[in-house]
């Protein structure tokens, strides 16, 4: 056999059969299962030890970790008793079997029995990222009051000499003058201006740090004295965002202006910070470590309470304890839940911006104080390409969570700023490329001090890497992005596909196995609706709902708002001519949400999670979607659908323009006069279908609440309803007419479909095993699924797995054969039986 045909085995791990799965989910919303155990594949080495809150029977937990099942060997680790449910060994774990257990310990020293012994395997291929112990972190915190931004101190002097030539200099002057002009002394209720004072504190602190002029520090003190003159309003303290902002205002002023404050003022600041910490600590310690991802906490609250703790930890033991908890929590569960290494944001692309400053700040601070480079974590190593591919410059976002439809400046500014800082800190070429095209970081104030004071320069080159892949698989977050022309984004066809292990909820939507298609950054097919309220009727029924996305409904039922409603991209292959992914959403249609928040949100709107509203149990057994970008202008979708009884299947497609429908030939045409682009989609199936479209939502948005620049132009939602049956296969061929490419007539001969140079053979009978064969007759590119023996370039090729996917394509100038079967689910919760 030709050496170019030697198979590249991308992944041949056994995947759990559909019949064997339960509905527990890949991750757990609230931890119920000790982690890790023998059925868990580690995400990182060392893995944190995590236990459910219910396992802590009294004040503290003590962890025992060893290579010895009897815990008697010299290398056995016994932690000190801690009031939280996590333990990070802070050392690399050698390959092999490890054992661990946990017990409760009271404040009085009473020891309760050990739990059962758990075991897990450490394999050689697990990514390694080890952090320093808290003791080392603690010892390196500066004794003087320059702690919050201590990681900038070493470069400050030289940065001050260069700042007048820095692009951020003039914006800094403008912002600081704005802050100086604001007089809070005339305000009877200064605490109600907390959010504005927070911004002004940042403006003033940046200017003072760079100039060292009294006017800025004196203004910070003046503002805080307005607050100290009154008791904090409880309603401000009860708002987690505003409480965090208040903690930062006080801590930053306390640090920057320590000598300008009286002893009494410092004490009052300390007491307010203590009051905030005491209010929130019971809702944080013992809870955040066992929650999959509390978005508000990780967005802002974690950072602000960490900064406040840094300022006063040496005066109050309880604050020092919280500081230790913060360090252990971050090193065990961050970034991105602790179970995401791929650099793509798991909680909705648009909402990365709410997390970006915390992600960078905490990593920079911890790197400086420990001597460990936190930007070496796999998430940050992939964050540049994650930023670039999930929201291309000049484009709408890939589009799968809250705010996906928006182009407002704030998320774009902060994403740009994060990418810029990542490029300066790590030299990441994708971050440099992304931020050079989306240079809105120059308008971003929260990161201005870092750019001015760090002394770190942007990389010499901001070109897209020569070997930038056409398609990227973000395995942990569950997305695949494919592009035809990243070097000419105005003529780029971009396909995004989503099937996420994180399921639905928080800022994510019920959209497993959904796709979006853009040309030149504009949508051809894209989810519909508007993010105007987190939980109004429009949001619940017409925005985060499955019916808003390009996926499937089963008997008019979609996916509930729960982490149990997960999907999974089980395969991904890519070359110069074909980008391919296989998503499995067989588990996503699993009833209704069990979470109290969503139950209450429905009740508040007078709604039920009823079948009439698109929620409920379904008899779905299988929903596997194979999706391809055939470069440069075609998309192929092959759906395998099975249920325990006859159901009707609604195949959904959404467009910003009205469809022209030829129901006889199941052909859907959309034209975009502004760009001259035309898209033609055609459906093939053994079952007849009825095609309808509408520009109405099930629940219309309340236009009175429109404050984000919403465009309420009609959006069109199409449903192709296939006749009731237990199982069916649907083949979709999409052709995009742009850049001189024209759609061609599709010639069908049984299960063979000729589309220009491409010949597609798809098994459409559900009575036969699913199979798919795609070949380009002009260049020999070949894809095969479910076919044991195939011909590649004139040579016979036998698959190592019967249902494997095989791709023969050119990769970086070399022709290769890739074979892949389903990758195993990387569980963090209960074993699936």
Coordinates of C-alpha atoms in Angstrom, one line a residue, residues 388-584:
X388 CA -10.4 33.8 17.0
X389 CA -12.6 31.0 15.6
X390 CA -15.6 31.4 17.9
X391 CA -16.1 35.0 17.0
X392 CA -14.3 36.0 13.8
X393 CA -13.3 39.6 13.3
X394 CA -16.0 41.5 11.5
X395 CA -18.4 38.7 11.9
X396 CA -21.3 37.7 14.2
X397 CA -20.3 35.2 16.8
X398 CA -20.5 31.4 16.1
X399 CA -23.7 31.7 17.9
X400 CA -25.0 29.3 20.6
X401 CA -25.8 31.1 23.8
X402 CA -27.2 34.2 25.4
X403 CA -26.3 37.3 23.4
X404 CA -25.2 35.3 20.3
X405 CA -27.1 37.6 18.0
X406 CA -25.6 40.9 19.2
X407 CA -22.8 43.0 17.8
X408 CA -22.7 45.5 20.7
X409 CA -19.3 47.0 21.5
X410 CA -18.8 45.8 25.1
X411 CA -18.2 42.1 24.4
X412 CA -16.1 42.9 21.4
X413 CA -14.0 45.4 23.3
X414 CA -13.3 43.0 26.2
X415 CA -12.6 40.0 23.9
X416 CA -10.2 42.2 21.9
X417 CA -8.5 43.3 25.2
X418 CA -8.2 39.8 26.5
X419 CA -6.7 38.6 23.2
X420 CA -4.3 41.6 23.2
X421 CA -3.1 40.8 26.7
X422 CA -2.8 37.1 25.9
X423 CA -0.7 38.0 22.9
X424 CA 1.5 40.3 25.0
X425 CA 1.9 37.7 27.8
X426 CA 2.2 34.5 25.8
X427 CA 3.0 35.5 22.3
X428 CA 0.0 33.6 21.1
X429 CA -0.2 34.2 17.3
X430 CA -4.0 33.7 17.0
X431 CA -4.6 36.2 19.8
X432 CA -2.3 38.6 18.1
X433 CA -4.1 38.2 14.8
X434 CA -7.5 38.4 16.3
X435 CA -6.8 41.6 18.3
X436 CA -5.0 43.3 15.4
X437 CA -8.1 43.0 13.3
X438 CA -10.5 43.6 16.1
X439 CA -8.5 46.4 17.7
X440 CA -11.3 47.6 20.0
X441 CA -9.0 46.9 23.0
X442 CA -7.8 50.5 22.7
X443 CA -11.3 51.6 24.1
X444 CA -11.3 49.1 27.0
X445 CA -10.8 50.7 30.4
X446 CA -10.7 47.8 32.8
X447 CA -7.5 46.4 31.1
X448 CA -5.9 49.8 30.4
X449 CA -3.7 49.7 33.4
X450 CA -2.2 46.3 32.4
X451 CA -1.4 47.6 28.9
X452 CA 0.2 50.8 30.3
X453 CA 2.1 49.4 33.2
X454 CA 3.1 45.8 32.2
X455 CA 5.8 46.9 29.7
X456 CA 4.8 43.9 27.6
X457 CA 4.8 44.5 23.9
X458 CA 2.6 42.9 21.3
X459 CA 4.3 40.2 19.1
X460 CA 6.3 41.5 16.1
X461 CA 3.9 39.7 13.8
X462 CA 0.2 39.8 13.8
X463 CA -0.3 37.6 10.8
X464 CA -2.6 34.5 10.9
X465 CA -0.3 31.5 11.3
X466 CA 0.5 29.9 8.0
X467 CA -0.7 26.5 9.2
X468 CA -3.9 27.8 10.7
X469 CA -6.4 24.9 10.3
X470 CA -9.6 25.3 8.3
X471 CA -11.5 23.6 11.0
X472 CA -11.1 23.3 14.8
X473 CA -12.7 20.9 17.2
X474 CA -13.3 22.3 20.7
X475 CA -13.9 18.9 22.3
X476 CA -14.5 19.8 25.9
X477 CA -17.0 22.6 25.2
X478 CA -18.5 20.7 22.3
X479 CA -18.2 22.8 19.2
X480 CA -16.6 22.6 15.7
X481 CA -15.8 25.6 13.6
X482 CA -14.9 25.3 9.9
X483 CA -13.9 28.1 7.5
X484 CA -13.1 28.3 3.8
X485 CA -11.0 31.5 3.7
X486 CA -9.7 32.9 7.0
X487 CA -7.3 35.2 5.0
X488 CA -10.2 36.9 3.3
X489 CA -12.9 37.2 5.8
X490 CA -15.2 39.1 3.5
X491 CA -15.4 36.0 1.3
X492 CA -15.3 33.4 4.1
X493 CA -17.9 30.7 4.4
X494 CA -18.1 29.7 8.1
X495 CA -19.9 26.7 9.5
X496 CA -20.3 26.4 13.3
X497 CA -21.7 23.2 14.9
X498 CA -22.6 22.7 18.6
X499 CA -23.2 19.6 20.7
X500 CA -22.1 20.2 24.2
X501 CA -21.4 18.0 27.2
X502 CA -22.5 20.9 29.4
X503 CA -26.1 20.5 28.2
X504 CA -28.4 23.5 28.6
X505 CA -28.9 26.1 31.3
X506 CA -27.2 29.2 32.7
X507 CA -26.2 31.2 29.6
X508 CA -26.3 28.2 27.3
X509 CA -29.3 27.1 25.2
X510 CA -31.2 24.0 24.3
X511 CA -29.4 23.6 21.0
X512 CA -27.5 20.3 20.8
X513 CA -26.7 19.3 17.2
X514 CA -27.5 22.8 15.9
X515 CA -25.5 24.6 13.3
X516 CA -25.1 28.1 12.0
X517 CA -23.8 29.2 8.6
X518 CA -22.3 32.6 7.8
X519 CA -20.8 34.1 4.7
X520 CA -18.6 37.2 5.1
X521 CA -19.6 37.3 8.7
X522 CA -23.3 37.6 7.9
X523 CA -25.8 34.9 8.6
X524 CA -27.2 32.6 5.9
X525 CA -28.8 30.2 8.4
X526 CA -28.8 31.2 12.1
X527 CA -30.8 30.9 15.3
X528 CA -33.5 33.5 15.9
X529 CA -34.7 35.6 18.8
X530 CA -33.5 38.3 21.0
X531 CA -31.7 38.4 24.4
X532 CA -33.6 41.1 26.2
X533 CA -34.5 39.3 29.4
X534 CA -33.0 36.2 31.0
X535 CA -36.3 34.6 31.7
X536 CA -39.3 36.3 30.1
X537 CA -41.7 34.4 27.9
X538 CA -39.8 35.2 24.7
X539 CA -36.6 33.9 26.2
X540 CA -38.2 30.7 27.5
X541 CA -40.3 29.8 24.4
X542 CA -38.6 31.5 21.5
X543 CA -35.0 32.3 22.2
X544 CA -33.1 29.7 24.3
X545 CA -35.7 27.1 23.2
X546 CA -34.7 24.4 20.8
X547 CA -37.3 25.6 18.2
X548 CA -35.1 28.7 17.7
X549 CA -32.1 26.6 16.4
X550 CA -31.2 24.7 13.3
X551 CA -31.7 21.2 14.8
X552 CA -34.6 18.8 15.3
X553 CA -37.8 18.6 17.2
X554 CA -39.3 15.2 18.2
X555 CA -43.1 15.2 18.1
X556 CA -42.8 19.0 18.4
X557 CA -40.7 18.5 21.6
X558 CA -37.3 20.1 22.2
X559 CA -34.6 19.9 24.7
X560 CA -35.1 21.0 28.3
X561 CA -33.0 23.5 30.3
X562 CA -30.8 21.1 32.2
X563 CA -27.2 19.8 32.1
X564 CA -28.8 16.3 31.6
X565 CA -29.8 17.5 28.1
X566 CA -26.3 17.1 26.7
X567 CA -24.8 16.4 23.3
X568 CA -21.4 15.3 22.3
X569 CA -19.2 15.7 19.3
X570 CA -17.9 12.2 19.0
X571 CA -15.8 12.6 15.9
X572 CA -14.1 15.3 13.9
X573 CA -11.9 15.0 10.8
X574 CA -10.5 17.7 8.6
X575 CA -8.3 18.4 5.6
X576 CA -8.0 21.0 2.9
X577 CA -11.2 19.9 1.1
X578 CA -13.5 18.4 3.8
X579 CA -14.2 19.5 7.4
X580 CA -16.4 16.9 9.2
X581 CA -18.0 16.4 12.6
X582 CA -20.4 13.9 14.1
X583 CA -22.6 15.1 16.9
X584 CA -24.7 12.8 19.1

